[in-house]
Coordinates of C-alpha atoms in Angstrom, one line a residue:
X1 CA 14.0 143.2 130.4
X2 CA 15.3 145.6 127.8
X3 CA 15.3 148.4 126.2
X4 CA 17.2 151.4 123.7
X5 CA 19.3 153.6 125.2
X6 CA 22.5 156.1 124.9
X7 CA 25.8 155.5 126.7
X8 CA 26.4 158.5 129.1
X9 CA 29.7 159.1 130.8
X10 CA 28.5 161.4 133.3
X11 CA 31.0 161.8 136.2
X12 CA 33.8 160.4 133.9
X13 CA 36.1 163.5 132.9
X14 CA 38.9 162.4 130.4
X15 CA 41.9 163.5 131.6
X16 CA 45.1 164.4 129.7
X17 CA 45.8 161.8 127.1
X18 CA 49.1 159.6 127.0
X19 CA 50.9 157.9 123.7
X20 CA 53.1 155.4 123.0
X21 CA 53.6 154.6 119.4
X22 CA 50.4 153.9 117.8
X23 CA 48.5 153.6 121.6
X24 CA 46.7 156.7 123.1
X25 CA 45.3 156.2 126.4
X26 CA 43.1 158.7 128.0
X27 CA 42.4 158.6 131.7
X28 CA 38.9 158.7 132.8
X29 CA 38.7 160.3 136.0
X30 CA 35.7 161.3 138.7
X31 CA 35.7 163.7 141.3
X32 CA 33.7 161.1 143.6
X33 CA 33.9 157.3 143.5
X34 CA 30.4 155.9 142.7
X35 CA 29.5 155.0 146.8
X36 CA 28.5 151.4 147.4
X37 CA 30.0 149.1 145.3
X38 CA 33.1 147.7 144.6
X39 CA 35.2 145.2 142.2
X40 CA 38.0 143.2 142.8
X41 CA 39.3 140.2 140.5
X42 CA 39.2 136.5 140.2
X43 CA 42.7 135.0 138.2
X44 CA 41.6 131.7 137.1
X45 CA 45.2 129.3 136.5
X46 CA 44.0 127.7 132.8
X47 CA 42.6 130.5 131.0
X48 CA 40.1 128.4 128.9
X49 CA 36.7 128.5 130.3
X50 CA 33.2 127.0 129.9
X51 CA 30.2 128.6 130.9
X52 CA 26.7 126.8 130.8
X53 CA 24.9 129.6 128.6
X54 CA 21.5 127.8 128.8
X55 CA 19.8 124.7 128.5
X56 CA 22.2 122.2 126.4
X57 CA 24.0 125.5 125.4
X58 CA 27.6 126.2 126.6
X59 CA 30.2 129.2 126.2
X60 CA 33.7 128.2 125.2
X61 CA 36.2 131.0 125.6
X62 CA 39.7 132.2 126.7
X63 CA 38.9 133.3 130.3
X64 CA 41.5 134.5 132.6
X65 CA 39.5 136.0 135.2
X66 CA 36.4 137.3 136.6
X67 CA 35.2 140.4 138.6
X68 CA 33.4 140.0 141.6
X69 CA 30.8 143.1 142.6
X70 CA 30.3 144.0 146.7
X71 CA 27.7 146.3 147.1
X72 CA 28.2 146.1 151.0
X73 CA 26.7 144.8 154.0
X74 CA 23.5 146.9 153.3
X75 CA 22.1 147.6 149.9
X76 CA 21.6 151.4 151.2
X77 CA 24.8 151.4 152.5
X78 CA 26.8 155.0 150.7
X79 CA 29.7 155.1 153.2
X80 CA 32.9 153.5 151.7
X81 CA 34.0 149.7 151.2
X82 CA 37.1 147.8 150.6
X83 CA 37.7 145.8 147.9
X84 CA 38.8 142.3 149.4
X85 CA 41.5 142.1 146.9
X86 CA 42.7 139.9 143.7
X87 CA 41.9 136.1 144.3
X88 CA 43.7 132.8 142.4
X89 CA 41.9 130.3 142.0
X90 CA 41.3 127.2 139.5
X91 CA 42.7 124.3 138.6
X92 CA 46.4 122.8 140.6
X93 CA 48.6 123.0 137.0
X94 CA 48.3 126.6 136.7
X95 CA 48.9 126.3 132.9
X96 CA 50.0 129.5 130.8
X97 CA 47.4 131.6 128.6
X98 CA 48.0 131.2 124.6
X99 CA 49.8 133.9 123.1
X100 CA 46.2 134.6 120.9
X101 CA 43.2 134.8 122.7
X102 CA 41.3 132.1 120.9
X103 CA 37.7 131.9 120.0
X104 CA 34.8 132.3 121.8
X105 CA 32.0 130.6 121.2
X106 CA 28.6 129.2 121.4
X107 CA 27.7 125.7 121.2
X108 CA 24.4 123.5 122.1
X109 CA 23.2 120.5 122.2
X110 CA 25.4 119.8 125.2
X111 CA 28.6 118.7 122.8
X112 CA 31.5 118.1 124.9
X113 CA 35.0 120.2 125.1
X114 CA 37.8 118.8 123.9
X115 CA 39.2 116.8 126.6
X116 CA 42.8 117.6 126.2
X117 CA 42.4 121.6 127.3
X118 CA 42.0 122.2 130.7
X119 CA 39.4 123.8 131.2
X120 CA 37.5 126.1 134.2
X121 CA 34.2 125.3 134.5
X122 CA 31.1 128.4 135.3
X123 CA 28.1 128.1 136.1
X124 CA 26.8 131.1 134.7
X125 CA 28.0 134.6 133.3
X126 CA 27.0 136.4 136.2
X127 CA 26.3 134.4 139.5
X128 CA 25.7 135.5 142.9
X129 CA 28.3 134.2 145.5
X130 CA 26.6 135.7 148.7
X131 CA 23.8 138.2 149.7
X132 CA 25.8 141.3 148.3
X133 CA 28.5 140.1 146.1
X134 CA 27.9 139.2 142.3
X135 CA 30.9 136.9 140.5
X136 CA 30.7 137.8 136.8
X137 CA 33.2 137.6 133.7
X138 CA 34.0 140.5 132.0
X139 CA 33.9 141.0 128.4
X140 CA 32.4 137.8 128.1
X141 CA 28.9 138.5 129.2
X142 CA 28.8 141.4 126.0
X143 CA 30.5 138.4 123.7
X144 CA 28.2 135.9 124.8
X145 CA 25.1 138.5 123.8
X146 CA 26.8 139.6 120.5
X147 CA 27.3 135.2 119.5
X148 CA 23.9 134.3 120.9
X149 CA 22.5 137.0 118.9
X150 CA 19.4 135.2 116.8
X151 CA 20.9 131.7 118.0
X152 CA 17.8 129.9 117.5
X153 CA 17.7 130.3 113.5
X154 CA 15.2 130.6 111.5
X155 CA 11.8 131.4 113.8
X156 CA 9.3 129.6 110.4
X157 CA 10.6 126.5 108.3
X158 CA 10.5 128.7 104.8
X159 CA 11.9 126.4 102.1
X160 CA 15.3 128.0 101.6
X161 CA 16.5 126.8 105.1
X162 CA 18.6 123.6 105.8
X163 CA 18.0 120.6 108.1
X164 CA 20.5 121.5 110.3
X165 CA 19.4 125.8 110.2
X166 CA 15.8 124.3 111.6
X167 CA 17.3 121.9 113.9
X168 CA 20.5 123.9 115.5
X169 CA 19.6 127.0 115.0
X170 CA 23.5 129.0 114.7
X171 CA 25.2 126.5 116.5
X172 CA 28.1 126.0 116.7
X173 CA 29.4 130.0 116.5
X174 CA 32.6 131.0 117.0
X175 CA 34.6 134.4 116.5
X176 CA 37.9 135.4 116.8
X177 CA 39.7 137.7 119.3
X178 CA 43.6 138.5 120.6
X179 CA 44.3 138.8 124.4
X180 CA 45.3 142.7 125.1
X181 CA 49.1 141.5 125.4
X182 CA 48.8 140.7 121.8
X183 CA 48.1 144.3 120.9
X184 CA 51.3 145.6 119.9
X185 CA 52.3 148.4 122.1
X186 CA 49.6 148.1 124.4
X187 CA 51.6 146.3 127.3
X188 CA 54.1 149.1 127.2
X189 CA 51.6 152.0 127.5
X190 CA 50.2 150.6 130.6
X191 CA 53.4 149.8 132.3
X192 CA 55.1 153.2 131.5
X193 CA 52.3 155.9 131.9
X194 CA 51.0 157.1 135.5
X195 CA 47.7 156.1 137.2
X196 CA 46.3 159.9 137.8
X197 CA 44.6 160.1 141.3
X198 CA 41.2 159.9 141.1
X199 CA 41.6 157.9 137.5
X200 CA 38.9 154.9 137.8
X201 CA 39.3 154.0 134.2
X202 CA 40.8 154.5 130.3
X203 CA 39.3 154.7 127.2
X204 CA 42.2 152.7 125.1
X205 CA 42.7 154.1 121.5
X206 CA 44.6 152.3 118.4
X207 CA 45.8 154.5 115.6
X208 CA 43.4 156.7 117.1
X209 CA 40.5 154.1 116.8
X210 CA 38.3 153.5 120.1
X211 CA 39.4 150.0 120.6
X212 CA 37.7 149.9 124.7
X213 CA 36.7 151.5 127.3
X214 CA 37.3 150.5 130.9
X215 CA 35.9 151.9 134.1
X216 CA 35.3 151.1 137.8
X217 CA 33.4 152.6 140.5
X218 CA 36.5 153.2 142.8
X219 CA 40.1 155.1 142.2
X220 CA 41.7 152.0 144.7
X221 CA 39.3 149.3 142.6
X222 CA 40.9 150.7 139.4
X223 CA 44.3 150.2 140.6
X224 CA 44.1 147.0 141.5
X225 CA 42.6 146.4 137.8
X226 CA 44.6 148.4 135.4
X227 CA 46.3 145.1 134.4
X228 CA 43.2 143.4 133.5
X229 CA 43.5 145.5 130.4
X230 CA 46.1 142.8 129.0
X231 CA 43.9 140.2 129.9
X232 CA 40.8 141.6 127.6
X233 CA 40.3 140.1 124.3
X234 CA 40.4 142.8 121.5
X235 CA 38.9 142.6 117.8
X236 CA 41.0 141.9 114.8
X237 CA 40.7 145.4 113.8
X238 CA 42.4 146.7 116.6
X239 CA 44.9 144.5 116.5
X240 CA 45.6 145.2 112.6
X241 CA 45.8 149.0 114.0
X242 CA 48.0 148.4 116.6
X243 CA 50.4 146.0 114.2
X244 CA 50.4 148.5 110.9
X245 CA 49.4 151.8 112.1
X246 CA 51.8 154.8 112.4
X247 CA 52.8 156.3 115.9
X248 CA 49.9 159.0 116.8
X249 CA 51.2 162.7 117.5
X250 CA 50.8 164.0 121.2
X251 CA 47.9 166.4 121.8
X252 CA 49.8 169.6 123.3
X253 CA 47.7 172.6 125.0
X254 CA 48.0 175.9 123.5
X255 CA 48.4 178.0 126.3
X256 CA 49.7 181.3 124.7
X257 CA 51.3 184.1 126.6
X258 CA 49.1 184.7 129.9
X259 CA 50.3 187.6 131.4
X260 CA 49.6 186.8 134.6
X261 CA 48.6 183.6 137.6
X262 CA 45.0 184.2 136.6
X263 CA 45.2 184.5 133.6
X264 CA 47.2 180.7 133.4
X265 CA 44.8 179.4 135.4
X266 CA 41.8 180.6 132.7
X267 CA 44.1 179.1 130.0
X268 CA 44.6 175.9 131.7
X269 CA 40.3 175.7 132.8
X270 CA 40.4 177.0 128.8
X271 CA 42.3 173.9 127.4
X272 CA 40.7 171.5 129.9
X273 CA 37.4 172.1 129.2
X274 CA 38.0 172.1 125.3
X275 CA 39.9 168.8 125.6
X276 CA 37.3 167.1 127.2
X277 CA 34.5 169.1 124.4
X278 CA 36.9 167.1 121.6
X279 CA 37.6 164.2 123.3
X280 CA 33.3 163.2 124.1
X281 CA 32.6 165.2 121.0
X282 CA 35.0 164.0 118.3
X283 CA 37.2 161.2 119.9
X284 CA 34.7 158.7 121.7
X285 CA 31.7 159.8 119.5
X286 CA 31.3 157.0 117.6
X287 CA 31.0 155.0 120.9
X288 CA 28.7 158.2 122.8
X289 CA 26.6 158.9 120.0
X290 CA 24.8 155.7 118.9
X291 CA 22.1 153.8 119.9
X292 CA 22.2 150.7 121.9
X293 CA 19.6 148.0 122.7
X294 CA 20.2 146.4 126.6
X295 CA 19.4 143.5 128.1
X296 CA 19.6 143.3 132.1
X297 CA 21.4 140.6 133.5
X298 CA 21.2 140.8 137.3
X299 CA 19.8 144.0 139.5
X300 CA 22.3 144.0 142.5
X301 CA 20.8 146.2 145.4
X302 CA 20.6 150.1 144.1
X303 CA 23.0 148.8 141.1
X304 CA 21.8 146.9 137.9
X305 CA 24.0 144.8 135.7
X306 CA 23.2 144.7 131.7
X307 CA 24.8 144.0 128.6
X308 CA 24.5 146.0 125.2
X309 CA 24.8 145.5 121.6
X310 CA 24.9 148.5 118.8
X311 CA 22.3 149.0 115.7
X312 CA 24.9 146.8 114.0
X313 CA 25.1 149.6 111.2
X314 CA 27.8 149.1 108.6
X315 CA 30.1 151.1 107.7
X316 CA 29.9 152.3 111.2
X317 CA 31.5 152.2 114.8
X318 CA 30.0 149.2 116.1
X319 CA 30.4 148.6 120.4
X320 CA 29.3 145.7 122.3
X321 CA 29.7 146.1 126.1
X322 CA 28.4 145.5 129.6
X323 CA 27.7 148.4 132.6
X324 CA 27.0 148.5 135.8
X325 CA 24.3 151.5 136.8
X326 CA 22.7 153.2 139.6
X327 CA 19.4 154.1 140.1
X328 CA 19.9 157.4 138.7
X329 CA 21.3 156.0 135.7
X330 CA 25.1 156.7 136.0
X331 CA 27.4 153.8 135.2
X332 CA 29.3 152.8 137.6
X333 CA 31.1 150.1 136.1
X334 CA 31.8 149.6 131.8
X335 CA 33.8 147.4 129.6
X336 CA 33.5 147.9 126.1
X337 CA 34.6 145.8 122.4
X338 CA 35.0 147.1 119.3
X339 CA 33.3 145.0 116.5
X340 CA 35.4 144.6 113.0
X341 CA 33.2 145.3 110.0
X342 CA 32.9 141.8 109.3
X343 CA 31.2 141.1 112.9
X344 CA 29.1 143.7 112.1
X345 CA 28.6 142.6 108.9
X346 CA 27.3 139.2 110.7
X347 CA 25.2 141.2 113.4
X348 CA 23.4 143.6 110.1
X349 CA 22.4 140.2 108.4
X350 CA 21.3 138.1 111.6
X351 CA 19.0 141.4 112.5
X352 CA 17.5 141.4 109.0
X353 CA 16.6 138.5 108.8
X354 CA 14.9 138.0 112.4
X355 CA 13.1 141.0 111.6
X356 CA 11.1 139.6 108.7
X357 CA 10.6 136.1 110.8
X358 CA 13.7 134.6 108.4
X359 CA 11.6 134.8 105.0
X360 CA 14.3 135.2 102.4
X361 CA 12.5 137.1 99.6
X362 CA 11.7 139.9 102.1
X363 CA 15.1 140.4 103.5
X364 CA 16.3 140.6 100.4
X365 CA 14.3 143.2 98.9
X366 CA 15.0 145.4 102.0
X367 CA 18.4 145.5 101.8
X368 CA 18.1 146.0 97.6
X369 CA 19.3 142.9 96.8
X370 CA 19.0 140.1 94.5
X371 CA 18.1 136.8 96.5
X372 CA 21.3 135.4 94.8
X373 CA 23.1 138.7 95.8
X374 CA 21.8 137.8 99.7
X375 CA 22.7 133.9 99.2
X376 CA 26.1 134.9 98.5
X377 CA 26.5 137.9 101.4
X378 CA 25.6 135.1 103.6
X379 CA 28.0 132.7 102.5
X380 CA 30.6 135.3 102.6
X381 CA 29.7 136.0 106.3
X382 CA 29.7 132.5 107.1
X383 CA 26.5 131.4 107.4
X384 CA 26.1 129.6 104.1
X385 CA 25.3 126.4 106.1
X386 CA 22.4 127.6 106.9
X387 CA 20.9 127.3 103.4
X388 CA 19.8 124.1 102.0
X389 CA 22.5 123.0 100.0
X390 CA 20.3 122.6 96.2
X391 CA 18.6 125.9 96.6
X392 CA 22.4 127.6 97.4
X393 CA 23.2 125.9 94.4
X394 CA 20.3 127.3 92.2
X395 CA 21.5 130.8 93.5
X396 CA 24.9 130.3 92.7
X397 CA 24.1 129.7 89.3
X398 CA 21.9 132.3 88.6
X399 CA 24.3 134.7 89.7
X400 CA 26.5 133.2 87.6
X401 CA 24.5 133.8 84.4
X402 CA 24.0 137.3 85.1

């Protein structure tokens, strides 16, 4: 199933923000744990994974670990749970994770990995390990949407298309990404700032640009995953941020002269409420205030796992990401990625193009181009295989004579 809808932090109040250098992190914090369900993590020793992604289709990534969802020994159950606690498992070597996070990609027609990279083998992005507990891997269910995106190819063999466009569809895709520990400053801000009681997640910005947000169900569930952060994969924009940006300034509260214990306590209420105003409002709106198509994944008792992608707008904030949600709608668990304008760039052309059934001529004249103009936007984003190799040419030199 899917469907449009708009992110809605509801029960998550940002609390006050913490910098280091160019890193802003700003606890999200909820005056009740979401009841019912849980997360605790999976380390997996090799870090590289495969995931069977559908029939003769596989997912090659960088994947460190997993979360694992308990929604207790009764799906009505509301009374509290306790997380079992972080798990190692994989393979005996326990080999190191690469200083970059790699590429993550998509690949079918069942080609093999490479056989010298250990590798951890999944079955699926999000598998069910017992009646009430749900294995999944984070980030990578949202990154496996965003490179599956229009897989197939084209849906009608119009002449423009190659052999291999018709036959493979997008396969192979990769893109690239750096492991949290890569973003400059990032390692620091999490070992040096407090977890605030009740915090059960952080929205993590670079130079002041949403890079993620994180959050959990449970205050105890989030301390046990703060870490993970390091273990995400993050976009090349955010790590350009985080490598060439200036240090942010602090945001202090103006709290006057109150003359008196009440009148503090207004001031205080006063700056709290307007930081969290400006923080939904101005900060996180490029994240809060778009559009998102979802697909659901797995419904887990009262609780429903599903992945998003954005309008893929450019020139825009652009979030892939995954929840979890209740009945009512409020998400109980979220991990978002930041898209670079390139990826975007990829996502705005894939869309076009599916929705005029891949006919070249049409696409073109939507987005006001030339069909040379479009030939060459899609070799510039990569996909210039996709067009048979005379009729790229004939484009190439047309454009070339004007």
């Amino acid at each position: 199933m899917s469907g449009t809808f708009r992110l809605d932090l509801a029960g998550l109040e940002p609390g006050p923000a913490q910098v280091w250098g160019g890193v802003r992190l700003v606890p999200l914090l909820r005056a009740e744990p979401v009841e019912g369900l849980r997360l605790h993590a999976e380390l997996y020793r090799d870090g590289y994974g495969v995931v069977a992604a559908g029939p003769r289709t596989a997912y090659t990534s960088y994947i460190p670990h997993g979360f694992v969802a308990d929604w207790g020994a009764d799906t009505g159950h509301t009374g509290p749970a306790a997380a079992y606690g972080t798990q190692l498992r994989g393979g005996p070597d326990g080999g190191g994770a690469p200083g970059r996070g790699g590429r993550a990609g998509g690949k079918g027609h069942g080609e093999p990995p490479l056989s010298c990279v250990p590798l951890t083998l999944h079955r699926r992005m999000a598998r069910r390990e017992a009646k009430h507990r749900l294995r999944f891997l984070p980030l990578h269910l949202a990154l496996e949407g965003y490179l599956s995106l229009h897989f197939g190819g084209p849906s009608i063999a119009w002449a423009e298309w190659s052999r291999q466009a018709l036959r493979r569809g997008l396969s192979p895709r990769a893109e690239e990404a750096y492991r949290g520990a890569e973003v400059s400053g990032l390692d620091d801000a999490l070992r040096i700032f407090e977890v605030h009681p009740g915090q059960c997640g952080t929205a993590v910005y670079v130079a002041d640009a949403l890079a993620a947000v994180f959050a959990v169900p449970h205050p105890e569930d989030y301390r046990a995953l703060h870490d993970t952060l390091l273990l995400d994969l993050y976009g090349e924009l955010v790590h350009q941020y985080a490598l060439f940006g200036s240090p942010v300034p602090e945001f202090r509260p103006a709290l006057g002269e109150p003359g008196s214990l009440p009148e503090l306590r207004a001031a205080v209420a006063r700056e709290e409420r307007g930081w969290r105003e400006f923080h939904d409002g101005t900060m996180a709106a490029g994240l809060l205030d778009a559009e998102y198509r979802a697909q659901r994944v797995y419904r887990a008792g009262p609780f429903t796992l599903q992945r998003f992608r954005p309008a893929f707008l450019p020139r825009r904030e652009n979030h892939i990401g995954e929840a979890i949600t209740t009945r009512d709608g409020r998400v109980a668990y979220l991990k978002t990625f930041r898209l670079s304008e390139a990826q975007v760039r990829r996502g705005h052309l894939l869309s076009r193009l599916a929705a005029n059934d891949w006919h070249f001529g049409a696409t073109a004249t939507e987005l006001g181009l030339t069909e040379a103009e479009l030939a060459q936007r899609l070799r510039s984003a990569g996909f210039g295989h996709l067009l048979r190799q005379d009729i790229a040419d004939a484009f190439r030199a047309r454009a070339a004579h004007g």
